[in-house]
JSON list of C-alpha atoms and ligand atoms in Angstrom, two decimals:
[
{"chain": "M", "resi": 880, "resn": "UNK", "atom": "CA", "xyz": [87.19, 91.58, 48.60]},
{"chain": "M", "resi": 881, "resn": "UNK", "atom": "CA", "xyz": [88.38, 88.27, 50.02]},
{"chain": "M", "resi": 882, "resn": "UNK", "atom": "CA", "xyz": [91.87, 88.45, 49.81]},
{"chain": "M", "resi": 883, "resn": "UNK", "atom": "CA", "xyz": [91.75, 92.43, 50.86]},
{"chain": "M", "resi": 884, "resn": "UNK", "atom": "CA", "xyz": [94.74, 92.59, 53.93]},
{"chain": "M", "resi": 885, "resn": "UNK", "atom": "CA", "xyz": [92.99, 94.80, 56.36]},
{"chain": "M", "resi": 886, "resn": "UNK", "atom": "CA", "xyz": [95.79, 95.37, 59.04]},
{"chain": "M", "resi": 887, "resn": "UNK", "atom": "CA", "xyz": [98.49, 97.58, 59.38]},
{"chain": "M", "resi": 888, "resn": "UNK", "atom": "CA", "xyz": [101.97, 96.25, 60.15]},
{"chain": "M", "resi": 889, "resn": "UNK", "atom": "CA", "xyz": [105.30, 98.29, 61.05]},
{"chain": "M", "resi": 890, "resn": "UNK", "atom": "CA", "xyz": [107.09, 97.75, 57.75]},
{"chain": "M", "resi": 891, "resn": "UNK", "atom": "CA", "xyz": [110.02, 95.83, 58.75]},
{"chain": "M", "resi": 892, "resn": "UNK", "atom": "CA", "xyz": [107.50, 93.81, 59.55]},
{"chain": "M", "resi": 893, "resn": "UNK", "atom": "CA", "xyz": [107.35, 91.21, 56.56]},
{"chain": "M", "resi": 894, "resn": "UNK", "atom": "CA", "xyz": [110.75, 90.46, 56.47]},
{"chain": "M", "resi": 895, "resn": "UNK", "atom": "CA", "xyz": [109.84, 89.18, 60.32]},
{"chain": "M", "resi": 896, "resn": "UNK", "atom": "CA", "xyz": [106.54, 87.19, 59.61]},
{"chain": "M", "resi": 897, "resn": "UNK", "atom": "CA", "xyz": [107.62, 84.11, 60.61]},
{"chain": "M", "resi": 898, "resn": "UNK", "atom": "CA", "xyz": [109.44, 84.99, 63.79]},
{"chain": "M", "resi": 899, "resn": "UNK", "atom": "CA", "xyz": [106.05, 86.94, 64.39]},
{"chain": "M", "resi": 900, "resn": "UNK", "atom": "CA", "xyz": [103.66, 84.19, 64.24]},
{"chain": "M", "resi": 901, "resn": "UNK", "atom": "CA", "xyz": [106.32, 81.88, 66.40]},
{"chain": "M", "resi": 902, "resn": "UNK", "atom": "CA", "xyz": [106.61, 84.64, 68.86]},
{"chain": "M", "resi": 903, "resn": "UNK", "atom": "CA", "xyz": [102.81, 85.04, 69.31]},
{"chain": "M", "resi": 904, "resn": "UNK", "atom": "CA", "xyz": [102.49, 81.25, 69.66]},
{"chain": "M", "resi": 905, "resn": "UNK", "atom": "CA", "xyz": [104.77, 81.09, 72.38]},
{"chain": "M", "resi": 906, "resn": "UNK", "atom": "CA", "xyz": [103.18, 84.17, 74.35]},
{"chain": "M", "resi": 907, "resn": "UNK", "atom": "CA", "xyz": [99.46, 82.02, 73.97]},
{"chain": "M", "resi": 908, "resn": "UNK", "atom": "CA", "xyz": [101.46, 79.27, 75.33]},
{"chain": "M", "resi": 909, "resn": "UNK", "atom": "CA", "xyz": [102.84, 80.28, 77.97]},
{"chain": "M", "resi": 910, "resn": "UNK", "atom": "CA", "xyz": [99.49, 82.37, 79.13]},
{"chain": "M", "resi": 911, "resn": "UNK", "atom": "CA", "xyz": [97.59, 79.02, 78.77]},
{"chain": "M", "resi": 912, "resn": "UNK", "atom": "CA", "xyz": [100.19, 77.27, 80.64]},
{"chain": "M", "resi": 913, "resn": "UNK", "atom": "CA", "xyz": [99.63, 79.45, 84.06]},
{"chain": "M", "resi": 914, "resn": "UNK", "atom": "CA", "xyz": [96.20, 78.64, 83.63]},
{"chain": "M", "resi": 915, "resn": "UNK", "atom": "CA", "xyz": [96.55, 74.86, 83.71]},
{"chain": "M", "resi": 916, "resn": "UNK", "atom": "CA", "xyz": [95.61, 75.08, 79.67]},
{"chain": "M", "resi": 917, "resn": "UNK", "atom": "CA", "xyz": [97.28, 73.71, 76.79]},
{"chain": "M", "resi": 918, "resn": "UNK", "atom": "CA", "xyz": [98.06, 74.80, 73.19]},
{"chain": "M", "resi": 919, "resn": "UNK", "atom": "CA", "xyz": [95.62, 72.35, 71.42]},
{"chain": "M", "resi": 920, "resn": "UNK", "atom": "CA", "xyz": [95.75, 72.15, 67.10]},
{"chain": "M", "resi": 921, "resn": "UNK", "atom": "CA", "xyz": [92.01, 73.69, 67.93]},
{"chain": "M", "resi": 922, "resn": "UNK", "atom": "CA", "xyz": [93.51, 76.53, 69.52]},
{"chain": "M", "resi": 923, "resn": "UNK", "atom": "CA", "xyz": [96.54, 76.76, 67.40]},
{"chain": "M", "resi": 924, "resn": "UNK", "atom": "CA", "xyz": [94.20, 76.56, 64.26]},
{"chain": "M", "resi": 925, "resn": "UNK", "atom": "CA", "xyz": [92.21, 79.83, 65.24]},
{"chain": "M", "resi": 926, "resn": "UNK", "atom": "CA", "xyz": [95.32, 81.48, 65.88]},
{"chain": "M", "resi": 927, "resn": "UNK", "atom": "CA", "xyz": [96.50, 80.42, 62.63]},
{"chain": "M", "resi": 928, "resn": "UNK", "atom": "CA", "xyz": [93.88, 81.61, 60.61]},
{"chain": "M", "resi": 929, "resn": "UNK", "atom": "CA", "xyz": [93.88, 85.03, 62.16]},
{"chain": "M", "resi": 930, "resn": "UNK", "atom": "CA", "xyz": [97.06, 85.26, 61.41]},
{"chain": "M", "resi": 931, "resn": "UNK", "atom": "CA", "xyz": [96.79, 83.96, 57.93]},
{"chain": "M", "resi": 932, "resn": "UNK", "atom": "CA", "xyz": [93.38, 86.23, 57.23]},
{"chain": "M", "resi": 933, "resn": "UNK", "atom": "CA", "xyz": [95.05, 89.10, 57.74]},
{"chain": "M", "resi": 934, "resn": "UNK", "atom": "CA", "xyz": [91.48, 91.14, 58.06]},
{"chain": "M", "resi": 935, "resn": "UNK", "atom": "CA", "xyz": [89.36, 91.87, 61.26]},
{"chain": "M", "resi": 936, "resn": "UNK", "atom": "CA", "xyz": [86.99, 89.01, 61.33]},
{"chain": "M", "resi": 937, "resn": "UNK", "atom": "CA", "xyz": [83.90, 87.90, 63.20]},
{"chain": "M", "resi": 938, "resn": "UNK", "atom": "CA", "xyz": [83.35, 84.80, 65.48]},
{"chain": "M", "resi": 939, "resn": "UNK", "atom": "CA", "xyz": [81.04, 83.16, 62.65]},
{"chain": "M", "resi": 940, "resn": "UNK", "atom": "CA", "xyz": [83.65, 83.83, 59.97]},
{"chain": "M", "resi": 941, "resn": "UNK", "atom": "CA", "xyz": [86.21, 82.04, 61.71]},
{"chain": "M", "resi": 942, "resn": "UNK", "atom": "CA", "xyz": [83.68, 79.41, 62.73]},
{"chain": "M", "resi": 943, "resn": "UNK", "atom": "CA", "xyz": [82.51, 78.94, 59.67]},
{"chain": "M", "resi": 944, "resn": "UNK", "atom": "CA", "xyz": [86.35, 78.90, 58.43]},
{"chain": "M", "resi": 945, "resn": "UNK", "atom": "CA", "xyz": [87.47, 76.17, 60.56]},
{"chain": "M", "resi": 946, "resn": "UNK", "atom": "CA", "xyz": [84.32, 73.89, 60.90]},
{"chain": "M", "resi": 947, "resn": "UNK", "atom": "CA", "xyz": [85.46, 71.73, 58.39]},
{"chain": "M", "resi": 948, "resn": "UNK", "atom": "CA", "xyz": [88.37, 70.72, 60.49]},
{"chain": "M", "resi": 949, "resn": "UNK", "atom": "CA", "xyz": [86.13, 69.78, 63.58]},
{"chain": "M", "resi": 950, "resn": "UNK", "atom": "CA", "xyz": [86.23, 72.90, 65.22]},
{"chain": "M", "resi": 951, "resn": "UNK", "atom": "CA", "xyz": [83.20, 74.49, 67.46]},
{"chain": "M", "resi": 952, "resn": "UNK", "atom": "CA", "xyz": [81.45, 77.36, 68.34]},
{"chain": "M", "resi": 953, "resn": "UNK", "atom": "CA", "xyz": [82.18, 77.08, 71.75]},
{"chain": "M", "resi": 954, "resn": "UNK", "atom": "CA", "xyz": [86.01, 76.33, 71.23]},
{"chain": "M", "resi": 955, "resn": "UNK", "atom": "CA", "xyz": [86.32, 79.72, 68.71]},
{"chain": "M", "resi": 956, "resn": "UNK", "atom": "CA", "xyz": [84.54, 81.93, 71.58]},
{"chain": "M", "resi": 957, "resn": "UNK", "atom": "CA", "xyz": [86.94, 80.57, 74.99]},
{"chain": "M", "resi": 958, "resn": "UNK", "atom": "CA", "xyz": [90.09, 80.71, 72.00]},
{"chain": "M", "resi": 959, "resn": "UNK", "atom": "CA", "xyz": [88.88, 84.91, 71.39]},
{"chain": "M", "resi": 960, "resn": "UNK", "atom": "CA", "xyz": [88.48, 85.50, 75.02]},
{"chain": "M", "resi": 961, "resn": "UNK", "atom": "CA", "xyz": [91.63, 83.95, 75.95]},
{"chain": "M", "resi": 962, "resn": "UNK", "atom": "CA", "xyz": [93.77, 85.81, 72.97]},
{"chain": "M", "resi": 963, "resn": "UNK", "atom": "CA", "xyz": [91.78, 88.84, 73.99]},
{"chain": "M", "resi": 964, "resn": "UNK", "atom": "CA", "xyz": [92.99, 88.10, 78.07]},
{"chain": "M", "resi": 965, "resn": "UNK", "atom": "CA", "xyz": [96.91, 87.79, 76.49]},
{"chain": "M", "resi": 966, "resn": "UNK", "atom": "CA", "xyz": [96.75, 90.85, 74.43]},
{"chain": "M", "resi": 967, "resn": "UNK", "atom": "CA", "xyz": [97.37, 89.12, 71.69]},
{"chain": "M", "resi": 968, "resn": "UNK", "atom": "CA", "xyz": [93.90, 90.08, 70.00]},
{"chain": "M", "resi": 969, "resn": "UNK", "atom": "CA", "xyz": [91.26, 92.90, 70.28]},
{"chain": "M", "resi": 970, "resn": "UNK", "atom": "CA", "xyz": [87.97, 93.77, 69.59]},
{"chain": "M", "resi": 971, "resn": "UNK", "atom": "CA", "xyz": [86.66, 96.37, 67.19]},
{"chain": "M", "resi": 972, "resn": "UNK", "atom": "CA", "xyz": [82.58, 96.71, 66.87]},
{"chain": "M", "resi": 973, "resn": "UNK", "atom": "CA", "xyz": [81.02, 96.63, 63.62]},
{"chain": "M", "resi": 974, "resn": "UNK", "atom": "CA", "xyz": [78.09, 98.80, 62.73]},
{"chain": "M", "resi": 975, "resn": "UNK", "atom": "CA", "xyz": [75.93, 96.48, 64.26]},
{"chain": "M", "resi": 976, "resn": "UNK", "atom": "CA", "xyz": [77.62, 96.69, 67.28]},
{"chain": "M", "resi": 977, "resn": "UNK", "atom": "CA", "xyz": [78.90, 93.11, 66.99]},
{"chain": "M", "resi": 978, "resn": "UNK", "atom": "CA", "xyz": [82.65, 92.54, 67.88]},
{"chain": "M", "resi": 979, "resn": "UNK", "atom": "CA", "xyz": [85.34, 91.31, 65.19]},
{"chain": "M", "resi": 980, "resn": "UNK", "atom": "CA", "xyz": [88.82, 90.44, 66.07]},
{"chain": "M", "resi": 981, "resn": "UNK", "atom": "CA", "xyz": [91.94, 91.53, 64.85]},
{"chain": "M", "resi": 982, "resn": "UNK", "atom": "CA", "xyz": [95.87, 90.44, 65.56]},
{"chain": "M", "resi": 983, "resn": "UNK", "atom": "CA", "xyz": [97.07, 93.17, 68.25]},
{"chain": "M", "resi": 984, "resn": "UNK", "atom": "CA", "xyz": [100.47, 92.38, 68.79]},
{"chain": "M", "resi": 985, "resn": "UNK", "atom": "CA", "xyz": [103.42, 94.51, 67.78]},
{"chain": "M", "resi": 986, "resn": "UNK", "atom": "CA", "xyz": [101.27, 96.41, 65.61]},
{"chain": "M", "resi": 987, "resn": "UNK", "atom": "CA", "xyz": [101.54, 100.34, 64.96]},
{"chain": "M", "resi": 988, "resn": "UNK", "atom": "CA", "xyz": [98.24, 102.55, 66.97]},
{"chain": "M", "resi": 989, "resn": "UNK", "atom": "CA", "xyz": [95.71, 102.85, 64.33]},
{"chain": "M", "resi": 990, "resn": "UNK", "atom": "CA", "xyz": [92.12, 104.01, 63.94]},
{"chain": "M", "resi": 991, "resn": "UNK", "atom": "CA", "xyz": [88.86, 102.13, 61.78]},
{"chain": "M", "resi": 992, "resn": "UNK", "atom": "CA", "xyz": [87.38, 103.63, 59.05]},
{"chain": "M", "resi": 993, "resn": "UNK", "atom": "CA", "xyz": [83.88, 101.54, 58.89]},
{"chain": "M", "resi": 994, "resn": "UNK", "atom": "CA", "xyz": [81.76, 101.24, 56.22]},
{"chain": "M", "resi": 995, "resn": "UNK", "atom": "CA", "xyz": [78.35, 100.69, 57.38]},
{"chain": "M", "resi": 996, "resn": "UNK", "atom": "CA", "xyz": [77.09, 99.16, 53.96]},
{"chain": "M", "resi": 997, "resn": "UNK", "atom": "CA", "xyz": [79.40, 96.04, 53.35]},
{"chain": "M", "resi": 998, "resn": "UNK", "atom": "CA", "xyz": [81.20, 96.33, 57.00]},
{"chain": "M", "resi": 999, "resn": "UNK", "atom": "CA", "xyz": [84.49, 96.35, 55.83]},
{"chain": "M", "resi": 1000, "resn": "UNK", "atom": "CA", "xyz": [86.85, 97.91, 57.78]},
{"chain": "M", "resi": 1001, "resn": "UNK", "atom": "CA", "xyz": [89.98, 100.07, 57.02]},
{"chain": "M", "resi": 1002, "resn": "UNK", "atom": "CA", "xyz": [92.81, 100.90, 59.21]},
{"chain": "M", "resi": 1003, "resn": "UNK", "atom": "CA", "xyz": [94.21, 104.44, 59.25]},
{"chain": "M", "resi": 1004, "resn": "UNK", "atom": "CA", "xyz": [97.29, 106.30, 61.09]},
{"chain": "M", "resi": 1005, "resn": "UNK", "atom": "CA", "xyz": [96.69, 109.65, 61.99]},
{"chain": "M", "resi": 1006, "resn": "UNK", "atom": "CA", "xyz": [99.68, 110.61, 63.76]},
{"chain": "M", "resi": 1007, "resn": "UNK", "atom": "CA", "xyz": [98.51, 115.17, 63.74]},
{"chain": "M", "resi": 1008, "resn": "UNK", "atom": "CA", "xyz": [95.42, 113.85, 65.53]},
{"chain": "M", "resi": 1009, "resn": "UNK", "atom": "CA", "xyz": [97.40, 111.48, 67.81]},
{"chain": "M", "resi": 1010, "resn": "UNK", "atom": "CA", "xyz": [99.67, 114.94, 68.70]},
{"chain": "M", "resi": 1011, "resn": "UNK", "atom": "CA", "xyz": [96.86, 117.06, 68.87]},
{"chain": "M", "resi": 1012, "resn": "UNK", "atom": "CA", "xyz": [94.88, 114.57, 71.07]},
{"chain": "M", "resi": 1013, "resn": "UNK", "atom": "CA", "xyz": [98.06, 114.27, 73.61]},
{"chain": "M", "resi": 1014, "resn": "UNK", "atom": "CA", "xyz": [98.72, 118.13, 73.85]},
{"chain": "M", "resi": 1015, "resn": "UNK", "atom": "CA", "xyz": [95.14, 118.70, 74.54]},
{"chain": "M", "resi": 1016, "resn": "UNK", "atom": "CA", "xyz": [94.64, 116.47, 77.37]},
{"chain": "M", "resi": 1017, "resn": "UNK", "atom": "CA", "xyz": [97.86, 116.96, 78.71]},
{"chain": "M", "resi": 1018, "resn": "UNK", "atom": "CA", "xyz": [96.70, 120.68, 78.86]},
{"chain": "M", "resi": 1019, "resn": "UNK", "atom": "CA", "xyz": [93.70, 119.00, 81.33]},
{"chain": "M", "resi": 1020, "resn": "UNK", "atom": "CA", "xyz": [95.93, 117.29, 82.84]},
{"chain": "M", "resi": 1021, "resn": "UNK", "atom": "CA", "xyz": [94.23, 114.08, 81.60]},
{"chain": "M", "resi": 1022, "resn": "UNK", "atom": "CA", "xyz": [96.57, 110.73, 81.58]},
{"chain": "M", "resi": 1023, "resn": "UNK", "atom": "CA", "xyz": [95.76, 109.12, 78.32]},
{"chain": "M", "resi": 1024, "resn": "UNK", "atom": "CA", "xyz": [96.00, 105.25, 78.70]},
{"chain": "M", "resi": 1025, "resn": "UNK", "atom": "CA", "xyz": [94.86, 104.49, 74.86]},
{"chain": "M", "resi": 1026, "resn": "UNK", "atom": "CA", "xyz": [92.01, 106.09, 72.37]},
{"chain": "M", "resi": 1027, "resn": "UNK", "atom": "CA", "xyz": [89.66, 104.87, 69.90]},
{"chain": "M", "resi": 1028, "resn": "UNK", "atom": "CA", "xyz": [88.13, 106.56, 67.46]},
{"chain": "M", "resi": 1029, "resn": "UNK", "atom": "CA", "xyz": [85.81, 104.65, 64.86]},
{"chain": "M", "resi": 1030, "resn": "UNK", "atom": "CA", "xyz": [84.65, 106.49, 61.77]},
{"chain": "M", "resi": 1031, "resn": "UNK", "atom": "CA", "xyz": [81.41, 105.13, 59.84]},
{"chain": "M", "resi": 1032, "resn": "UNK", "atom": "CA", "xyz": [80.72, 105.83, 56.34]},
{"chain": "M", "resi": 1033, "resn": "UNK", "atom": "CA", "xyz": [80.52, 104.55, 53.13]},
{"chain": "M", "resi": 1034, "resn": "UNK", "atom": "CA", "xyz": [83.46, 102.88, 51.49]},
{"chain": "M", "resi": 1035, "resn": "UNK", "atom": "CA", "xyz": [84.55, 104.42, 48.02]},
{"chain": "M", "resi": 1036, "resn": "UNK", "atom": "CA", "xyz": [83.10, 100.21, 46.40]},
{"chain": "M", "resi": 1037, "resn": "UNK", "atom": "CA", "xyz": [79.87, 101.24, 48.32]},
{"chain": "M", "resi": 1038, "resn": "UNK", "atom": "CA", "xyz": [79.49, 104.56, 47.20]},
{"chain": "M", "resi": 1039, "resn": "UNK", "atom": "CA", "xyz": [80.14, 103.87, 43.24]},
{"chain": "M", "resi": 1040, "resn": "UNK", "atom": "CA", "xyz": [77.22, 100.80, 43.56]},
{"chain": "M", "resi": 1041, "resn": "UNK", "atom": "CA", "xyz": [75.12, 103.20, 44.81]},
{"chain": "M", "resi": 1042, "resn": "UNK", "atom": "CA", "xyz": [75.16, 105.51, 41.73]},
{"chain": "R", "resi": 1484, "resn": "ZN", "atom": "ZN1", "xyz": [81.48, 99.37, 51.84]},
{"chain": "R", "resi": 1485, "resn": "ZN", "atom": "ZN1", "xyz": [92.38, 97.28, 63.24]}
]
């Protein structure tokens, strides 16, 4: 399940890749800049990896990930917060209700589909729910400034082990 790409991108979007990780270094840049901050190898490591991991992952994971290379707890929660603060990453709960991060930027609306025996996570695109969504609360004259929605369940893995 390792290697498993979790996230959605627009599909020109390989041919772009590496203009897309260059781009998103230079937005975290220049955010960190205004606040007096700069773009460490600590900081450009964790954006790295997201990048590279291509899943929704937790604060331990990516701890865990970059320990090795001298990297601590306290430096992968600040990195999260700021990336979060630059919209260059967001937050989906797991089942628990603990958060895991995902690359944000330039990346189609999608929904989770969350499987609350291993976790994993799948992205989905439900564009007739997305239409019906905006004609109902345009009909309550409701401004819609973004949606969730997070469906639990069991994974198709989960539910052949449990047979
Ligand atoms: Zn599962
Ligand atoms: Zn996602």
């Amino acid at each position: 399940m390792d290697n498993h790409k979790e996230l959605i991108f627009f599909p020109t979007w390989t041919a772009g890749r590496k203009g897309y990780a260059e781009r998103m270094r230079q937005v975290f840049q220049d955010y960190l800049r205004q606040k007096d901050l700069l773009l460490t190898p600590q900081r450009m490591a964790i954006l790295n990896h997201l990048l590279e991991a291509d899943k929704h992952l937790s604060q331990e994971e990516i701890y865990h990930a970059l320990k090795p290379r001298g990297i601590g707890k306290v430096t992968v929660f600040r990195t999260l917060k700021t990336l979060e603060q630059c919209h260059l990453v967001e937050e989906v709960l797991d089942p628990a209700g603990k958060p895991r991060y995902e690359i944000k930027m330039e990346r189609p609306q999608h929904d989770h589909l969350i499987c609350v025996e291993c976790g994993g996570i799948t992205e989905i695109q439900w564009p007739e729910i997305e239409k019906a969504q905006e004609k109902a609360c345009k009909k309550l004259g409701f401004s819609i400034i973004f949606h969730r929605h997070e469906v639990f369940g069991r994974c198709s893995d989960c539910q052949r082990k449990q047979r």
